[in-house]
mmCIF file of N, CA and C in Angstrom:
data_model
loop_
_atom_site.group_PDB
_atom_site.id
_atom_site.type_symbol
_atom_site.label_atom_id
_atom_site.label_comp_id
_atom_site.label_asym_id
_atom_site.label_seq_id
_atom_site.Cartn_x
_atom_site.Cartn_y
_atom_site.Cartn_z
ATOM 1 N N MET A 10 0.906 -1.428 0.461
ATOM 2 C CA MET A 10 -0.400 0.676 0.303
ATOM 3 C C MET A 10 0.721 1.223 0.106
ATOM 4 N N THR A 11 0.327 2.002 -0.307
ATOM 5 C CA THR A 11 1.249 3.567 0.086
ATOM 6 C C THR A 11 -0.243 4.443 0.519
ATOM 7 N N VAL A 12 1.245 5.139 2.037
ATOM 8 C CA VAL A 12 0.126 6.723 2.615
ATOM 9 C C VAL A 12 0.863 7.022 2.395
ATOM 10 N N PHE A 13 -0.015 8.540 2.191
ATOM 11 C CA PHE A 13 -0.198 10.017 2.226
ATOM 12 C C PHE A 13 0.027 10.731 2.957
ATOM 13 N N VAL A 14 0.676 11.730 3.481
ATOM 14 C CA VAL A 14 0.331 12.338 4.547
ATOM 15 C C VAL A 14 0.084 13.890 4.392
ATOM 16 N N THR A 15 -0.973 14.461 5.280
ATOM 17 C CA THR A 15 -1.209 15.668 4.876
ATOM 18 C C THR A 15 -0.786 16.456 6.596
ATOM 19 N N GLY A 16 -1.431 17.892 6.533
ATOM 20 C CA GLY A 16 -1.764 18.527 7.638
ATOM 21 C C GLY A 16 -3.188 19.018 7.586
ATOM 22 N N THR A 17 -3.383 18.896 6.158
ATOM 23 C CA THR A 17 -4.855 19.908 5.834
ATOM 24 C C THR A 17 -5.294 19.233 5.188
ATOM 25 N N ALA A 18 -7.520 18.805 5.171
ATOM 26 C CA ALA A 18 -7.683 17.927 4.679
ATOM 27 C C ALA A 18 -9.066 18.987 4.462
ATOM 28 N N THR A 19 -9.742 18.340 3.966
ATOM 29 C CA THR A 19 -11.336 18.714 3.553
ATOM 30 C C THR A 19 -12.311 18.039 3.053
ATOM 31 N N GLY A 20 -13.463 17.694 3.244
ATOM 32 C CA GLY A 20 -14.045 17.074 3.198
ATOM 33 C C GLY A 20 -15.301 16.109 4.662
ATOM 34 N N THR A 21 -15.236 14.929 3.918
ATOM 35 C CA THR A 21 -16.014 14.725 5.208
ATOM 36 C C THR A 21 -16.115 12.784 5.041
ATOM 37 N N PRO A 22 -15.376 12.388 6.293
ATOM 38 C CA PRO A 22 -15.168 11.387 5.786
ATOM 39 C C PRO A 22 -16.225 10.309 6.194
ATOM 40 N N ARG A 23 -16.400 9.391 5.005
ATOM 41 C CA ARG A 23 -17.728 8.356 5.406
ATOM 42 C C ARG A 23 -17.540 6.654 5.153
ATOM 43 N N GLU A 24 -18.216 6.831 6.639
ATOM 44 C CA GLU A 24 -18.092 5.557 6.804
ATOM 45 C C GLU A 24 -18.243 4.029 5.426
ATOM 46 N N CYS A 25 -17.374 2.745 5.597
ATOM 47 C CA CYS A 25 -17.687 1.411 4.652
ATOM 48 C C CYS A 25 -17.472 0.439 4.994
ATOM 49 N N ASP A 26 -17.723 -0.488 3.838
ATOM 50 C CA ASP A 26 -17.189 -1.617 4.490
ATOM 51 C C ASP A 26 -16.160 -1.997 5.273
ATOM 52 N N GLU A 27 -14.787 -1.751 5.203
ATOM 53 C CA GLU A 27 -13.561 -1.855 5.832
ATOM 54 C C GLU A 27 -13.335 -0.893 6.794
ATOM 55 N N ILE A 28 -14.433 0.578 6.467
ATOM 56 C CA ILE A 28 -13.670 1.772 8.187
ATOM 57 C C ILE A 28 -15.269 2.005 8.859
ATOM 58 N N ALA A 29 -14.807 2.986 9.755
ATOM 59 C CA ALA A 29 -15.694 3.863 10.535
ATOM 60 C C ALA A 29 -14.817 4.600 10.990
ATOM 61 N N PRO A 30 -14.698 5.968 10.532
ATOM 62 C CA PRO A 30 -13.138 6.696 10.290
ATOM 63 C C PRO A 30 -14.247 7.224 11.491
ATOM 64 N N ALA A 31 -12.893 7.453 12.815
ATOM 65 C CA ALA A 31 -13.064 9.116 13.078
ATOM 66 C C ALA A 31 -11.793 9.140 13.645
ATOM 67 N N TRP A 32 -11.693 10.309 14.055
ATOM 68 C CA TRP A 32 -10.896 11.053 14.787
ATOM 69 C C TRP A 32 -10.695 11.193 16.467
ATOM 70 N N TYR A 33 -8.587 10.772 15.679
ATOM 71 C CA TYR A 33 -7.958 11.285 17.698
ATOM 72 C C TYR A 33 -6.903 11.546 17.601
ATOM 73 N N PRO A 34 -6.840 12.263 18.276
ATOM 74 C CA PRO A 34 -5.159 12.533 18.856
ATOM 75 C C PRO A 34 -4.477 11.565 18.426
ATOM 76 N N VAL A 35 -3.273 12.361 18.018
ATOM 77 C CA VAL A 35 -2.114 11.357 17.273
ATOM 78 C C VAL A 35 -1.885 10.478 18.205
ATOM 79 N N ARG A 36 -1.156 11.239 19.460
ATOM 80 C CA ARG A 36 -0.876 10.757 20.413
ATOM 81 C C ARG A 36 -1.918 8.892 21.075
ATOM 82 N N ALA A 37 -2.849 9.218 20.963
ATOM 83 C CA ALA A 37 -3.713 8.205 21.517
ATOM 84 C C ALA A 37 -4.597 7.668 20.320
ATOM 85 N N LEU A 38 -3.372 7.662 19.001
ATOM 86 C CA LEU A 38 -4.883 6.365 18.008
ATOM 87 C C LEU A 38 -5.244 4.786 18.897
ATOM 88 N N PRO A 39 -5.693 4.333 18.200
ATOM 89 C CA PRO A 39 -5.626 3.152 18.753
ATOM 90 C C PRO A 39 -5.086 2.093 17.725
ATOM 91 N N LEU A 40 -3.912 2.035 17.923
ATOM 92 C CA LEU A 40 -3.254 0.832 17.412
ATOM 93 C C LEU A 40 -3.828 -0.554 17.665
ATOM 94 N N GLU A 41 -3.952 -0.970 18.511
ATOM 95 C CA GLU A 41 -4.450 -2.310 19.002
ATOM 96 C C GLU A 41 -5.773 -2.743 18.700
ATOM 97 N N ALA A 42 -7.008 -1.320 17.344
ATOM 98 C CA ALA A 42 -8.186 -1.547 17.040
ATOM 99 C C ALA A 42 -7.836 -1.938 15.326
ATOM 100 N N MET A 43 -6.667 -1.127 14.905
ATOM 101 C CA MET A 43 -6.079 -1.675 13.526
ATOM 102 C C MET A 43 -5.841 -2.744 13.220
ATOM 103 N N TRP A 44 -5.249 -2.967 11.992
ATOM 104 C CA TRP A 44 -4.452 -4.055 11.721
ATOM 105 C C TRP A 44 -3.239 -4.079 12.269
ATOM 106 N N ASP A 45 -1.871 -5.014 12.284
ATOM 107 C CA ASP A 45 -1.118 -5.284 13.032
ATOM 108 C C ASP A 45 -0.356 -4.835 12.555
ATOM 109 N N ASP A 46 0.336 -4.431 11.445
ATOM 110 C CA ASP A 46 0.998 -4.314 11.011
ATOM 111 C C ASP A 46 1.234 -2.287 10.834
ATOM 112 N N ALA A 47 -0.004 -2.210 11.959
ATOM 113 C CA ALA A 47 -0.001 -0.459 11.754
ATOM 114 C C ALA A 47 0.937 -0.171 12.710
ATOM 115 N N GLY A 48 1.207 -1.021 14.021
ATOM 116 C CA GLY A 48 2.144 -0.685 14.865
ATOM 117 C C GLY A 48 3.725 -0.774 15.151
ATOM 118 N N HIS A 49 3.992 -0.933 13.270
ATOM 119 C CA HIS A 49 5.320 -1.192 12.564
ATOM 120 C C HIS A 49 5.853 -0.466 12.232
ATOM 121 N N TRP A 50 4.561 0.253 11.551
ATOM 122 C CA TRP A 50 4.932 1.450 10.432
ATOM 123 C C TRP A 50 4.286 3.097 10.851
ATOM 124 N N MET A 51 3.177 2.651 11.577
ATOM 125 C CA MET A 51 2.582 3.914 11.677
ATOM 126 C C MET A 51 3.783 5.247 12.261
ATOM 127 N N PRO A 52 3.419 5.139 14.083
ATOM 128 C CA PRO A 52 4.488 5.181 14.372
ATOM 129 C C PRO A 52 5.604 6.362 14.161
ATOM 130 N N ASP A 53 5.769 5.296 12.829
ATOM 131 C CA ASP A 53 7.785 6.189 12.200
ATOM 132 C C ASP A 53 6.910 7.391 11.254
ATOM 133 N N VAL A 54 5.711 6.768 10.289
ATOM 134 C CA VAL A 54 6.000 8.045 9.454
ATOM 135 C C VAL A 54 4.851 9.204 10.647
ATOM 136 N N LEU A 55 4.451 9.017 11.778
ATOM 137 C CA LEU A 55 3.270 10.055 12.220
ATOM 138 C C LEU A 55 4.939 11.276 12.780
ATOM 139 N N GLU A 56 6.264 10.464 12.931
ATOM 140 C CA GLU A 56 7.545 11.222 13.535
ATOM 141 C C GLU A 56 7.967 11.847 12.256
ATOM 142 N N GLY A 57 7.006 11.388 11.189
ATOM 143 C CA GLY A 57 7.420 12.343 9.373
ATOM 144 C C GLY A 57 9.298 12.318 9.158
ATOM 145 N N HIS A 58 9.513 10.730 9.104
ATOM 146 C CA HIS A 58 9.950 9.593 8.335
ATOM 147 C C HIS A 58 9.475 8.858 7.544
ATOM 148 N N TYR A 59 10.345 8.892 6.310
ATOM 149 C CA TYR A 59 10.449 8.118 5.207
ATOM 150 C C TYR A 59 10.169 5.932 5.286
ATOM 151 N N VAL A 60 8.933 5.657 5.561
ATOM 152 C CA VAL A 60 9.425 4.271 5.955
ATOM 153 C C VAL A 60 8.727 2.774 4.472
ATOM 154 N N ASP A 61 9.824 2.406 4.972
ATOM 155 C CA ASP A 61 9.812 1.179 3.512
ATOM 156 C C ASP A 61 9.724 -0.037 4.667
ATOM 157 N N ALA A 62 8.178 -0.843 4.146
ATOM 158 C CA ALA A 62 8.709 -2.044 4.688
ATOM 159 C C ALA A 62 7.640 -2.837 4.181
ATOM 160 N N GLU A 63 8.020 -4.185 4.952
ATOM 161 C CA GLU A 63 6.755 -5.547 4.409
ATOM 162 C C GLU A 63 6.251 -6.354 5.205
ATOM 163 N N PHE A 64 5.583 -7.106 5.245
ATOM 164 C CA PHE A 64 4.806 -7.719 6.181
ATOM 165 C C PHE A 64 4.153 -8.980 6.268
ATOM 166 N N THR A 65 4.537 -10.184 6.282
ATOM 167 C CA THR A 65 3.690 -11.026 5.898
ATOM 168 C C THR A 65 3.093 -11.155 7.203
ATOM 169 N N PHE A 66 1.653 -11.533 6.897
ATOM 170 C CA PHE A 66 1.082 -12.211 7.531
ATOM 171 C C PHE A 66 1.044 -13.564 8.231
ATOM 172 N N ALA A 67 0.360 -13.715 9.466
ATOM 173 C CA ALA A 67 0.033 -15.222 9.687
ATOM 174 C C ALA A 67 -1.116 -16.438 9.089
ATOM 175 N N ASP A 68 -1.088 -17.770 9.671
ATOM 176 C CA ASP A 68 -2.115 -18.050 9.023
ATOM 177 C C ASP A 68 -3.311 -17.471 9.319
ATOM 178 N N ASP A 69 -3.634 -16.929 10.227
ATOM 179 C CA ASP A 69 -4.991 -15.955 10.828
ATOM 180 C C ASP A 69 -4.851 -15.453 10.035
ATOM 181 N N CYS A 70 -3.925 -14.478 9.425
ATOM 182 C CA CYS A 70 -4.570 -13.201 8.481
ATOM 183 C C CYS A 70 -4.286 -11.960 9.601
ATOM 184 N N LEU A 71 -4.314 -12.077 11.085
ATOM 185 C CA LEU A 71 -4.769 -10.976 11.589
ATOM 186 C C LEU A 71 -3.498 -10.317 12.235
ATOM 187 N N THR A 72 -3.003 -11.504 12.695
ATOM 188 C CA THR A 72 -0.720 -11.038 12.771
ATOM 189 C C THR A 72 0.309 -10.979 11.751
ATOM 190 N N VAL A 73 1.418 -9.695 12.070
ATOM 191 C CA VAL A 73 2.063 -10.077 11.331
ATOM 192 C C VAL A 73 2.957 -11.002 11.935
ATOM 193 N N ALA A 74 3.508 -11.783 10.514
ATOM 194 C CA ALA A 74 4.654 -13.291 11.308
ATOM 195 C C ALA A 74 5.897 -12.789 11.252
ATOM 196 N N THR A 75 6.418 -11.559 10.424
ATOM 197 C CA THR A 75 7.460 -11.401 9.772
ATOM 198 C C THR A 75 7.135 -10.004 9.832
ATOM 199 N N ALA A 76 7.816 -8.697 10.044
ATOM 200 C CA ALA A 76 8.765 -7.814 9.714
ATOM 201 C C ALA A 76 9.665 -6.731 8.658
ATOM 202 N N ARG A 77 9.564 -6.080 8.081
ATOM 203 C CA ARG A 77 10.604 -5.966 7.695
ATOM 204 C C ARG A 77 10.179 -4.419 7.338
ATOM 205 N N VAL A 78 11.295 -3.563 7.896
ATOM 206 C CA VAL A 78 11.411 -1.905 8.158
ATOM 207 C C VAL A 78 12.137 -1.448 8.404
ATOM 208 N N ARG A 79 12.772 -0.238 6.880
ATOM 209 C CA ARG A 79 13.664 0.683 6.930
ATOM 210 C C ARG A 79 12.660 2.479 7.592
ATOM 211 N N ALA A 80 12.980 2.672 8.337
ATOM 212 C CA ALA A 80 12.354 4.358 8.763
ATOM 213 C C ALA A 80 13.467 5.335 8.827
ATOM 214 N N GLU A 81 12.866 6.193 7.332
ATOM 215 C CA GLU A 81 14.882 7.265 7.427
ATOM 216 C C GLU A 81 14.028 8.970 7.458
ATOM 217 N N PRO A 82 14.564 9.375 8.173
ATOM 218 C CA PRO A 82 13.837 10.852 7.734
ATOM 219 C C PRO A 82 13.960 11.354 6.890
ATOM 220 N N VAL A 83 13.312 12.214 6.504
ATOM 221 C CA VAL A 83 12.431 12.447 4.845
ATOM 222 C C VAL A 83 13.828 14.070 4.711
ATOM 223 N N ALA A 84 14.085 13.985 4.039
ATOM 224 C CA ALA A 84 15.490 14.347 3.626
ATOM 225 C C ALA A 84 14.344 16.312 3.277
ATOM 226 N N GLY A 85 14.988 17.015 3.619
ATOM 227 C CA GLY A 85 14.524 19.169 2.996
ATOM 228 C C GLY A 85 13.970 19.309 3.718
#
């Protein structure tokens, strides 16, 4: 997947089959309620890093079996 980060947004988030959107403070994101890989990459993205990662989910299709994460500050 590709993740884009922005400091502004317009419009109204809408619920779909996969998500019921809600706003959370960055320091209080419910990582435990998200896909298991989010805890591996999202903190680095929120710190402003470029992240290149690869995940393999376990046979239960819910938990991360293996993870390769490379995070580095965004130049500029």
